[in-house]
Amino acid sequence: MRTYEAIVDAVLATEQTKSFVTSRRAELEVDLGGIPGDRHYGLLRPADVRQRFYARGTMIANRRQLSLLAAEECEIVASALGVPVLRPEWLGANVLLRGYPSLTQLPLGARLLFASGAGIIGEGENEPCIGPGRVIAEACGRPELAQRFVKAAKHKRGIVASIELPGVIREGDRVAIMIP
Amino acid sequence: MRTYEAIVDAVLATEQTKSFVTSRRAELEVDLGGIPGDRHYGLLRPADVRQRFYARGTMIANRRQLSLLAAEECEIVASALGVPVLRPEWLGANVLLRGYPSLTQLPLGARLLFASGAGIIGEGENEPCIGPGRVIAEACGRPELAQRFVKAAKHKRGIVASIELPGVIREGDRVAIMIP
């Protein structure tokens, strides 16, 4: 078991369930389904194009409860797109980390333990799609960024995660990252 | 995504929650917590020595709902121990597969889709401990087998798994094994 450390730069959740865009919070209280009230909350979720082996819409266990980004990876993508900053809100992130720059490569099953009490399990790379690209394009007034985001963010768009130990994740938290 | 196929040789569950020893069933109906009534059933389980990064007994998400064995691996372990057969009951198995001999090496996050409807997620290797060793020693009248089992079964004791799609697992089912 290798252990690393990072810091929680920001925590965010959706305002409602209609849009994936998130906004900042002081802390997140998570339970076994994720962040209550957030768009991705639930013990179950409908299977989508990522689980082609199930009929679309079949309710399956929700392993995509949280979206995590590394600030360092966001900076690389911002630079590739020629924008001054890539806001985690635009990507629908719930947790922005700093200090672990290769977050997207974190192997499935790694644990992230937050000083405020919550523990989560890394569920693997989040593959970029055009939704956040459109938000970025709109925010920056540059329509060509929608498609360019998908390519630029490949292997740099962070991970999804599910809750192992219900509790709190707070801005400024230290995070122990444990790789089996 | 690579796909393999196997057959369900037997399905089993515990009679009650006091002992991990299982007995045969015609089918298992699984929900999001595993096999209702089985010793390892639940959305939550207490953290143990396998999750040293949590205080022992802390209730965490249960990713060890089912135990799966490969018949071929059991035969290798039986041969190493000099016993004619290693019964899945003794190891507390819930599903005995045949046709995928390297089950214990199945990577975390692989899917097993059963023809009767259920879908499960492989949660990695099940490390042998002395409990089943004692059951084998008792059943075979050879006390030395308790310790020998732990060594002989290393990397051959199958995997644990959690439910992704609630449904049925039936003896004789075909299983599609999908490795990401």
mmCIF file of N, CA and C in Angstrom, chain B residues 77-139:
data_model
loop_
_atom_site.group_PDB
_atom_site.id
_atom_site.type_symbol
_atom_site.label_atom_id
_atom_site.label_comp_id
_atom_site.label_asym_id
_atom_site.label_seq_id
_atom_site.Cartn_x
_atom_site.Cartn_y
_atom_site.Cartn_z
ATOM 1 N N VAL B 77 -5.752 -26.568 -5.465
ATOM 2 C CA VAL B 77 -5.525 -26.483 -4.012
ATOM 3 C C VAL B 77 -5.754 -27.853 -3.366
ATOM 4 N N ALA B 78 -6.801 -28.565 -3.805
ATOM 5 C CA ALA B 78 -7.084 -29.905 -3.265
ATOM 6 C C ALA B 78 -5.885 -30.825 -3.492
ATOM 7 N N SER B 79 -5.352 -30.757 -4.695
ATOM 8 C CA SER B 79 -4.214 -31.598 -5.042
ATOM 9 C C SER B 79 -3.004 -31.248 -4.173
ATOM 10 N N ALA B 80 -2.769 -29.948 -3.961
ATOM 11 C CA ALA B 80 -1.638 -29.516 -3.123
ATOM 12 C C ALA B 80 -1.801 -30.000 -1.682
ATOM 13 N N LEU B 81 -3.051 -30.103 -1.235
ATOM 14 C CA LEU B 81 -3.304 -30.533 0.151
ATOM 15 C C LEU B 81 -3.425 -32.055 0.265
ATOM 16 N N GLY B 82 -3.476 -32.724 -0.882
ATOM 17 C CA GLY B 82 -3.628 -34.175 -0.851
ATOM 18 C C GLY B 82 -4.997 -34.624 -0.378
ATOM 19 N N VAL B 83 -6.022 -33.861 -0.759
ATOM 20 C CA VAL B 83 -7.396 -34.274 -0.440
ATOM 21 C C VAL B 83 -8.135 -34.498 -1.764
ATOM 22 N N PRO B 84 -9.108 -35.400 -1.801
ATOM 23 C CA PRO B 84 -9.757 -35.705 -3.079
ATOM 24 C C PRO B 84 -10.588 -34.531 -3.612
ATOM 25 N N VAL B 85 -11.144 -33.729 -2.704
ATOM 26 C CA VAL B 85 -11.969 -32.617 -3.190
ATOM 27 C C VAL B 85 -11.959 -31.498 -2.154
ATOM 28 N N LEU B 86 -12.042 -30.265 -2.648
ATOM 29 C CA LEU B 86 -12.144 -29.102 -1.763
ATOM 30 C C LEU B 86 -13.553 -28.546 -1.977
ATOM 31 N N ARG B 87 -14.426 -28.779 -1.038
ATOM 32 C CA ARG B 87 -15.825 -28.374 -1.229
ATOM 33 C C ARG B 87 -15.982 -26.860 -1.089
ATOM 34 N N PRO B 88 -16.749 -26.236 -1.995
ATOM 35 C CA PRO B 88 -16.951 -24.778 -1.893
ATOM 36 C C PRO B 88 -17.645 -24.392 -0.585
ATOM 37 N N GLU B 89 -18.445 -25.319 -0.027
ATOM 38 C CA GLU B 89 -19.101 -25.071 1.264
ATOM 39 C C GLU B 89 -18.082 -24.703 2.337
ATOM 40 N N TRP B 90 -16.971 -25.442 2.359
ATOM 41 C CA TRP B 90 -15.953 -25.264 3.407
ATOM 42 C C TRP B 90 -15.318 -23.875 3.349
ATOM 43 N N LEU B 91 -15.286 -23.307 2.133
ATOM 44 C CA LEU B 91 -14.647 -21.997 1.960
ATOM 45 C C LEU B 91 -15.670 -20.860 2.037
ATOM 46 N N GLY B 92 -16.914 -21.224 2.290
ATOM 47 C CA GLY B 92 -17.943 -20.190 2.387
ATOM 48 C C GLY B 92 -18.247 -19.540 1.052
ATOM 49 N N ALA B 93 -18.037 -20.282 -0.035
ATOM 50 C CA ALA B 93 -18.287 -19.702 -1.358
ATOM 51 C C ALA B 93 -19.782 -19.522 -1.600
ATOM 52 N N ASN B 94 -20.127 -18.520 -2.406
ATOM 53 C CA ASN B 94 -21.506 -18.324 -2.847
ATOM 54 C C ASN B 94 -21.714 -18.743 -4.295
ATOM 55 N N VAL B 95 -20.651 -18.657 -5.087
ATOM 56 C CA VAL B 95 -20.764 -19.031 -6.501
ATOM 57 C C VAL B 95 -19.508 -19.805 -6.882
ATOM 58 N N LEU B 96 -19.722 -21.009 -7.417
ATOM 59 C CA LEU B 96 -18.606 -21.811 -7.934
ATOM 60 C C LEU B 96 -18.691 -21.759 -9.453
ATOM 61 N N LEU B 97 -17.627 -21.247 -10.076
ATOM 62 C CA LEU B 97 -17.606 -21.132 -11.538
ATOM 63 C C LEU B 97 -16.741 -22.225 -12.143
ATOM 64 N N ARG B 98 -17.027 -22.578 -13.380
ATOM 65 C CA ARG B 98 -16.146 -23.466 -14.149
ATOM 66 C C ARG B 98 -15.978 -22.895 -15.544
ATOM 67 N N GLY B 99 -14.735 -22.929 -16.049
ATOM 68 C CA GLY B 99 -14.503 -22.433 -17.398
ATOM 69 C C GLY B 99 -13.696 -21.140 -17.435
ATOM 70 N N TYR B 100 -13.385 -20.610 -16.262
ATOM 71 C CA TYR B 100 -12.522 -19.432 -16.201
ATOM 72 C C TYR B 100 -11.493 -19.686 -15.088
ATOM 73 N N PRO B 101 -10.426 -20.429 -15.427
ATOM 74 C CA PRO B 101 -9.544 -20.997 -14.395
ATOM 75 C C PRO B 101 -8.697 -19.981 -13.632
ATOM 76 N N SER B 102 -8.559 -18.752 -14.143
ATOM 77 C CA SER B 102 -7.697 -17.784 -13.454
ATOM 78 C C SER B 102 -8.537 -16.734 -12.733
ATOM 79 N N LEU B 103 -9.647 -17.176 -12.162
ATOM 80 C CA LEU B 103 -10.587 -16.255 -11.519
ATOM 81 C C LEU B 103 -9.926 -15.329 -10.503
ATOM 82 N N THR B 104 -9.013 -15.882 -9.698
ATOM 83 C CA THR B 104 -8.413 -15.076 -8.620
ATOM 84 C C THR B 104 -7.649 -13.870 -9.167
ATOM 85 N N GLN B 105 -7.188 -13.964 -10.418
ATOM 86 C CA GLN B 105 -6.451 -12.841 -11.020
ATOM 87 C C GLN B 105 -7.381 -11.818 -11.677
ATOM 88 N N LEU B 106 -8.667 -12.042 -11.610
ATOM 89 C CA LEU B 106 -9.596 -11.118 -12.274
ATOM 90 C C LEU B 106 -9.430 -9.705 -11.712
ATOM 91 N N PRO B 107 -9.178 -8.726 -12.587
ATOM 92 C CA PRO B 107 -8.929 -7.375 -12.057
ATOM 93 C C PRO B 107 -10.169 -6.756 -11.411
ATOM 94 N N LEU B 108 -9.929 -5.976 -10.408
ATOM 95 C CA LEU B 108 -10.960 -5.177 -9.751
ATOM 96 C C LEU B 108 -11.746 -4.398 -10.811
ATOM 97 N N GLY B 109 -13.062 -4.405 -10.677
ATOM 98 C CA GLY B 109 -13.871 -3.640 -11.624
ATOM 99 C C GLY B 109 -14.359 -4.458 -12.806
ATOM 100 N N ALA B 110 -13.901 -5.716 -12.934
ATOM 101 C CA ALA B 110 -14.425 -6.578 -13.996
ATOM 102 C C ALA B 110 -15.897 -6.883 -13.684
ATOM 103 N N ARG B 111 -16.669 -7.130 -14.726
ATOM 104 C CA ARG B 111 -18.084 -7.448 -14.543
ATOM 105 C C ARG B 111 -18.345 -8.908 -14.835
ATOM 106 N N LEU B 112 -19.263 -9.509 -14.071
ATOM 107 C CA LEU B 112 -19.754 -10.852 -14.351
ATOM 108 C C LEU B 112 -21.259 -10.747 -14.519
ATOM 109 N N LEU B 113 -21.737 -11.100 -15.718
ATOM 110 C CA LEU B 113 -23.155 -10.979 -16.036
ATOM 111 C C LEU B 113 -23.747 -12.377 -16.169
ATOM 112 N N PHE B 114 -24.722 -12.684 -15.322
ATOM 113 C CA PHE B 114 -25.320 -14.017 -15.279
ATOM 114 C C PHE B 114 -26.547 -14.085 -16.169
ATOM 115 N N ALA B 115 -26.697 -15.210 -16.867
ATOM 116 C CA ALA B 115 -27.815 -15.358 -17.809
ATOM 117 C C ALA B 115 -29.168 -15.161 -17.124
ATOM 118 N N SER B 116 -29.277 -15.537 -15.837
ATOM 119 C CA SER B 116 -30.567 -15.394 -15.150
ATOM 120 C C SER B 116 -30.884 -13.960 -14.778
ATOM 121 N N GLY B 117 -29.924 -13.044 -14.949
ATOM 122 C CA GLY B 117 -30.269 -11.635 -14.793
ATOM 123 C C GLY B 117 -29.373 -10.773 -13.949
ATOM 124 N N ALA B 118 -28.709 -11.337 -12.935
ATOM 125 C CA ALA B 118 -27.903 -10.492 -12.053
ATOM 126 C C ALA B 118 -26.590 -10.074 -12.710
ATOM 127 N N GLY B 119 -26.064 -8.945 -12.270
ATOM 128 C CA GLY B 119 -24.744 -8.482 -12.694
ATOM 129 C C GLY B 119 -23.928 -8.106 -11.472
ATOM 130 N N ILE B 120 -22.664 -8.540 -11.436
ATOM 131 C CA ILE B 120 -21.846 -8.228 -10.262
ATOM 132 C C ILE B 120 -20.511 -7.615 -10.683
ATOM 133 N N ILE B 121 -19.849 -6.967 -9.728
ATOM 134 C CA ILE B 121 -18.559 -6.328 -9.963
ATOM 135 C C ILE B 121 -17.495 -7.051 -9.140
ATOM 136 N N GLY B 122 -16.440 -7.494 -9.811
ATOM 137 C CA GLY B 122 -15.323 -8.127 -9.103
ATOM 138 C C GLY B 122 -14.609 -7.104 -8.242
ATOM 139 N N GLU B 123 -14.382 -7.464 -6.978
ATOM 140 C CA GLU B 123 -13.751 -6.534 -6.026
ATOM 141 C C GLU B 123 -12.369 -7.022 -5.607
ATOM 142 N N GLY B 124 -11.826 -7.957 -6.375
ATOM 143 C CA GLY B 124 -10.447 -8.362 -6.138
ATOM 144 C C GLY B 124 -10.305 -9.648 -5.348
ATOM 145 N N GLU B 125 -9.058 -10.073 -5.275
ATOM 146 C CA GLU B 125 -8.664 -11.346 -4.676
ATOM 147 C C GLU B 125 -9.120 -11.488 -3.225
ATOM 148 N N ASN B 126 -9.584 -12.672 -2.913
ATOM 149 C CA ASN B 126 -9.949 -13.027 -1.547
ATOM 150 C C ASN B 126 -8.736 -13.701 -0.918
ATOM 151 N N GLU B 127 -8.168 -13.108 0.095
ATOM 152 C CA GLU B 127 -6.948 -13.693 0.682
ATOM 153 C C GLU B 127 -7.293 -14.790 1.676
ATOM 154 N N PRO B 128 -6.647 -15.959 1.511
ATOM 155 C CA PRO B 128 -6.998 -17.091 2.376
ATOM 156 C C PRO B 128 -6.632 -16.827 3.838
ATOM 157 N N CYS B 129 -7.518 -17.208 4.746
ATOM 158 C CA CYS B 129 -7.204 -17.135 6.182
ATOM 159 C C CYS B 129 -7.480 -18.512 6.789
ATOM 160 N N ILE B 130 -7.254 -18.620 8.070
ATOM 161 C CA ILE B 130 -7.226 -19.953 8.673
ATOM 162 C C ILE B 130 -8.622 -20.539 8.911
ATOM 163 N N GLY B 131 -9.661 -19.698 8.929
ATOM 164 C CA GLY B 131 -11.027 -20.177 9.192
ATOM 165 C C GLY B 131 -11.419 -21.372 8.328
ATOM 166 N N PRO B 132 -11.406 -21.206 6.994
ATOM 167 C CA PRO B 132 -11.729 -22.343 6.128
ATOM 168 C C PRO B 132 -10.734 -23.488 6.306
ATOM 169 N N GLY B 133 -9.483 -23.150 6.588
ATOM 170 C CA GLY B 133 -8.470 -24.183 6.833
ATOM 171 C C GLY B 133 -8.910 -25.110 7.959
ATOM 172 N N ARG B 134 -9.451 -24.531 9.014
ATOM 173 C CA ARG B 134 -9.916 -25.337 10.161
ATOM 174 C C ARG B 134 -11.091 -26.237 9.775
ATOM 175 N N VAL B 135 -11.990 -25.701 8.942
ATOM 176 C CA VAL B 135 -13.142 -26.495 8.497
ATOM 177 C C VAL B 135 -12.666 -27.686 7.655
ATOM 178 N N ILE B 136 -11.696 -27.436 6.779
ATOM 179 C CA ILE B 136 -11.140 -28.499 5.933
ATOM 180 C C ILE B 136 -10.443 -29.549 6.805
ATOM 181 N N ALA B 137 -9.646 -29.075 7.755
ATOM 182 C CA ALA B 137 -8.907 -29.974 8.652
ATOM 183 C C ALA B 137 -9.874 -30.881 9.409
ATOM 184 N N GLU B 138 -10.941 -30.284 9.910
ATOM 185 C CA GLU B 138 -11.968 -31.028 10.653
ATOM 186 C C GLU B 138 -12.668 -32.042 9.735
ATOM 187 N N ALA B 139 -13.070 -31.575 8.559
ATOM 188 C CA ALA B 139 -13.810 -32.441 7.636
ATOM 189 C C ALA B 139 -12.963 -33.624 7.174
#
